[in-house]
Amino acid sequence: MITLDDSVKLSDYKVLRNPAIHDQSIMKILTGKADFAADHFAGHKYFGAIKCSTIAHGEVVSVDASEAMKLPGVKAVITADDCPVWNKTITWYGQDVAGVVADNWYTAIRALPLIKVTYKEAAASVDPDYAIQEGAPLTGILPNSNIGTAGVCFRDAKTDKRSTSAANNVFDPSTFNECDVIKEYTFGWTTTYPHNELEAHQTTAWWVGDDVYYYTGCQDITSNKSTVANALGMALNKVHAVTHFNCGGFGGKTSDILAPQACIMSKKVGGYPVLCKNSRQMNVLNRGHNFPTRSRIKFGVKKDGNNYKFHACDAEFWSDGGVNSFSPVGNVFFGLQKTYIIPNISLVAYRIQTNTPTRGYWRCVNDPCGAMNYDSAIDKLAYDLGVDPYDLRLNNLGNQSLPDQDVPTMYWGSFPIKEELELAAQKSGYKTKHKMAPKSQTVDDIYHNGDKRWYGIAITGHEDSHGSSSGSGRGGIVKAQTDGTFLVTTASARGCSGGTTVCTNVVAETLGAKPEDVKLGEWGNTDVGLNAGIQAGSSHTISISSAFYNAAIEMRYKIFQVALTKAPFKGVATSVDDLYAEDSVVYLKKDKSVSATFKSLNWGNNIAASGQGWTVGAAGTVDEVGRRNGGAWRSVGNYIKPGQAVYTYGSAAAATEVAVDEETGQVEILHIWNVVDTGTTMFKNGALKEIGCGAEAFHNQAFFYNTVYDPNTGAVISTNYTEAMFPTYMDMKTENHDLIDYESFDAGGPFGCHGIAEPCVTNYSSVLCAIYNAIGVWVDPQMAQMSADRVLKALGKA
Amino acid sequence: MKDFAHVNATSFDEAAALLAKDNAAVIAGGTDIIYSMKGMNTPNLPDTLVNIKTIADADYIKEEGGFIKIGALAKLTAIAKSSVVKSKATALAEAAELVASPELRNMGTIGGNICQKPRCIYYRNEFNNFPCARKVKGGTCYAITGVHRYHSIFGGVGGCMAVCPSDTAVALVALKAKIVTTKKTWEAADFFKVPNKEFGTARGEQINALDLDEIVKEIQVPVTSAKSTYKKWAFRKAIDFPQVSVAVVKDGNSAEIALGGVYNEPKAFSGVNCADPAKAGDECLAKATGMNTPRADGQADRYSNTYKIQIAKVMVKRAIGSL
Ligand SMILES: Cc1cc2nc3c(=O)[nH]c(=O)nc-3n(C[C@H](O)[C@H](O)[C@H](O)COP(=O)(O)OP(=O)(O)OC[C@H]3O[C@@H](n4cnc5c(N)ncnc54)[C@H](O)[C@@H]3O)c2cc1C
Ligand code: SF4
């Protein structure tokens, strides 16, 4: 039992909130010293490439590899018979059907077309609208249909009933009769985009006896290792998995990332190392894409002075999950459900299955497509009611003093959405700039021909379910070194310097060590580190840093125990509670002149401590000083009492100014202000960079990045950066982004940090709403972007 | 990547002889051809690449005999920065400046730019997964019933709806440039006629009418008193091909106009009255139809490209207005 006084006053932070980076991963990447999966066995390995299906639905009847095997340099061909993670039933164009091992990658690629695959083709449904029509071919994903209910939320104020179960619809549609105004809106398919902007997936695998070793780029090496062990029928301790740097691992998250394939290929060639990697096209064909969503949203409101109150909302959201029957489309309406007080509600999310590659979310649990729909609906409603959308939002926000509307026993640890919206409004000068009537303001005429560009501004924001994913399995180890320094280790990959710096800083802060005395050990090695859990953005940062926080508390206890046995503390201090540490020096609390440096304590190298992270976002009870599980800060006040269970979620608001050239449909972002609740900003530079990434990602997704599907085959044909429209600096001038970390001091994780970046999805809808404010029409992205062609279509000019 | 032999040539004649002998193609900057070799997007790839970068003194830019003469190996960056091109063939300098990105302009040559292959999203797909009419005899055009958002608005040539992807081609047509090859001197407008009779072969994949053993040696742009400009609209501001572009060469109230990104070749309009720039825009686009096929369920065509008509009209108007 830890008896130390581990309370932390924010004003006492020495290391946290410090701008310096203490993890040099970024320098390793920039100087070419980072070891990516492909870097192992340079020049001494075979290469594997994957052949993808060219039908969307059917069976593989035969694979004839004889011609491929004749190509000089080809060593082996594998099929579904060798690779248990593959299936002879094809459900999308681009599915893995065979693999080649050759003595160089280009030979492996050249051999792919020589493998002759015979298919028995079945009718496919590749378009989500057609897939749900009667008589549409079944995709083979669900037993009898191409559509299923993925998530619901029902509330009825009169009976005070609520339910998140499809079987228990407590919503009473007659509540709309109590409303002063009812409006219903529909939105077409939102944008689609891939989840793998970075380089293609790759794994290097080799065998030593019965043990298989592999390096891969992966966001969840622990579950990846289990996948490999299961696929190969091996014990976990025979599988040695390492992920040092993510890169290609993004977009696959927990999926196989070519690891089973590489291991099987290596076995086929006598255990020699094989680097199996995807070309960009193969990567795009068979890896994750974002799901698009369309919706119908009906609002009923009651008059409230000069404003209105939401009274009822009945909405349906349809999302295309491709072949992924677990596609997380069930909470597309999370922000609507949680941000606003809506007494009567019926929210239903459907998942449509199509014969197209797997679709998940990117970058957010609270999917941008959902946010785009309901934020647009709120703005549309406000304009129809003659109320400023910003005022309508503020008048209907939930707040921190209220329990959760669906689970009234739970409170929100933090709910600063009002403050964030107000900050976005203040920073952007919204109230002086916003005009209710579209086309009421112009901005600089860049073409000098009297052609006008219309000006628009909008603010959106919401509570975000990001940060709610489980992190309780994540573990960290702190090991004391003989020289008085510490190494921190986990099986998680070093995705970026931000997360790792947060971890080293948390350890330094908790131990009272100098930041430079806490170094990264080997991260990402499952033989050395503890379970990493999924490295999913900043929720990972929170729970992995909480693991290190817990490990550091234990380490502090252990080194203080050593101190008690040594001069100058021996005989002077009797308990670890008599000591404290600062800047790598241990002091006697009651007499600061009695001290010893960590180094001088000479503690040997046998001291290690480990800790587990806690679940972020789920219930956690608050103790009497407002901390949960030893470190999460809470404001204990009249509504959150000691022992109260609280949720911890992120939130954000965005204000966007646009200029729209009505003649060409060209939209220019003039400025974006992103305000994101960080809880405590533990590492300022990292937090702002992370918010910046989110801001750019959603600016990007609004206008550029797009997965293009061939409507006849379902094949992804945007297979390179040009066709996928990856934007450049010229398109997104980062100096036009204002990034604001809003500290609520009231969040999950050690020292109270929050999930950030992903909540910036709100940019996406603020852009769309700002375009409306400029030109008075809503742009339908039609599964692409809010690009000029879509704007012209909306204006009836194309 | 397709396996290939690589041979250095020291003269255009030597290079042309090598082309005549083998299934070969020239490689200049390599920014386009290596892309195809890597992706193996067509069955008609060469077995040998004849390197013409080893030919001496073929990257000049000079004014001579009433022409600006540009060696085929001149880099796009050099053309964009050349003071003589900027002042006397402004549209060409502006077009070169708007190609791709600085890296690609530093490698890419003018010869390669006007001989690059179509950029159709189906044509470029790896492993010839979409064996379309341009690549194989009897092939279909996938864009017609598929994605045609980036395709021709003036109908197809030989059943192909792909557009001319080259920025400089558009400027050269409007400037009435000549293209000197190892066989003859072409008028730019004739040079960019696609050989549709030979679709399904290597020659049919070209965006110009060159023989397979014919090599561009020089571009000649006549020096006149007319002012010119090139404007480009793409989805992104860099590293993007023109969806619509316009080159205008204006002499008094008469203009030579060429549109890019809207047809298989630069779409040329000669002697356009540009006293009223908006009218000139409407006139150039009068015959454009775009591709727009509403779906069977009555929903709009997600891939319709009629937006190009509107954008092109405005760009013609604005380009004229800027001169
Ligand atoms: C990402 C990307 C973006 C791009 N964006 C644009 C753009 O915006 N606008 C644009 O116009 N282009 C664009 N391009 C195309 C690029 O500009 C051209 O590829 C470049 O100019 C080609 O020049 P090169 O010297 O590299 O040609 P290479 O790749 O060497 O050759 C291209 C083709 O031309 C042939 N060829 C080369 N020289 C000659 C010659 N002298 N005579 C006969 N045949 C010859 C080759 O055989 C080959 O078929 C882009 C390319 C990429 C990869
Ligand atoms: S537009 Fe031309 S290049 Fe594209 S698919 Fe059709 S025929 Fe092939």
XYZ file of C-alpha atoms in Angstrom, chain A residues 176 179 181-185 187 296-301 310-315 336 340 342 345 373-382 385 392:
36
model
C -43.656 16.643 -31.548
C -43.584 21.795 -30.216
C -41.883 24.563 -34.734
C -40.984 21.245 -36.389
C -38.344 20.977 -39.100
C -36.979 17.947 -40.866
C -33.793 17.821 -42.923
C -28.380 15.024 -45.842
C -32.687 12.331 -41.811
C -32.928 14.638 -38.812
C -36.204 16.016 -37.452
C -36.237 18.672 -34.743
C -39.130 19.955 -32.683
C -38.515 23.181 -30.707
C -34.980 21.683 -28.301
C -37.907 19.538 -27.264
C -37.821 16.501 -29.538
C -35.441 14.997 -32.056
C -36.080 12.002 -34.269
C -33.153 11.085 -36.504
C -25.886 15.383 -30.694
C -27.415 19.226 -26.077
C -33.016 17.133 -25.745
C -35.152 11.654 -28.509
C -24.864 15.969 -40.318
C -26.156 17.052 -36.941
C -24.138 20.248 -36.762
C -25.503 21.181 -40.177
C -29.013 20.322 -39.036
C -28.678 22.614 -36.019
C -27.399 25.496 -38.142
C -30.101 24.914 -40.726
C -32.728 24.890 -38.007
C -31.393 28.110 -36.513
C -36.032 29.910 -36.954
C -29.359 28.442 -30.499
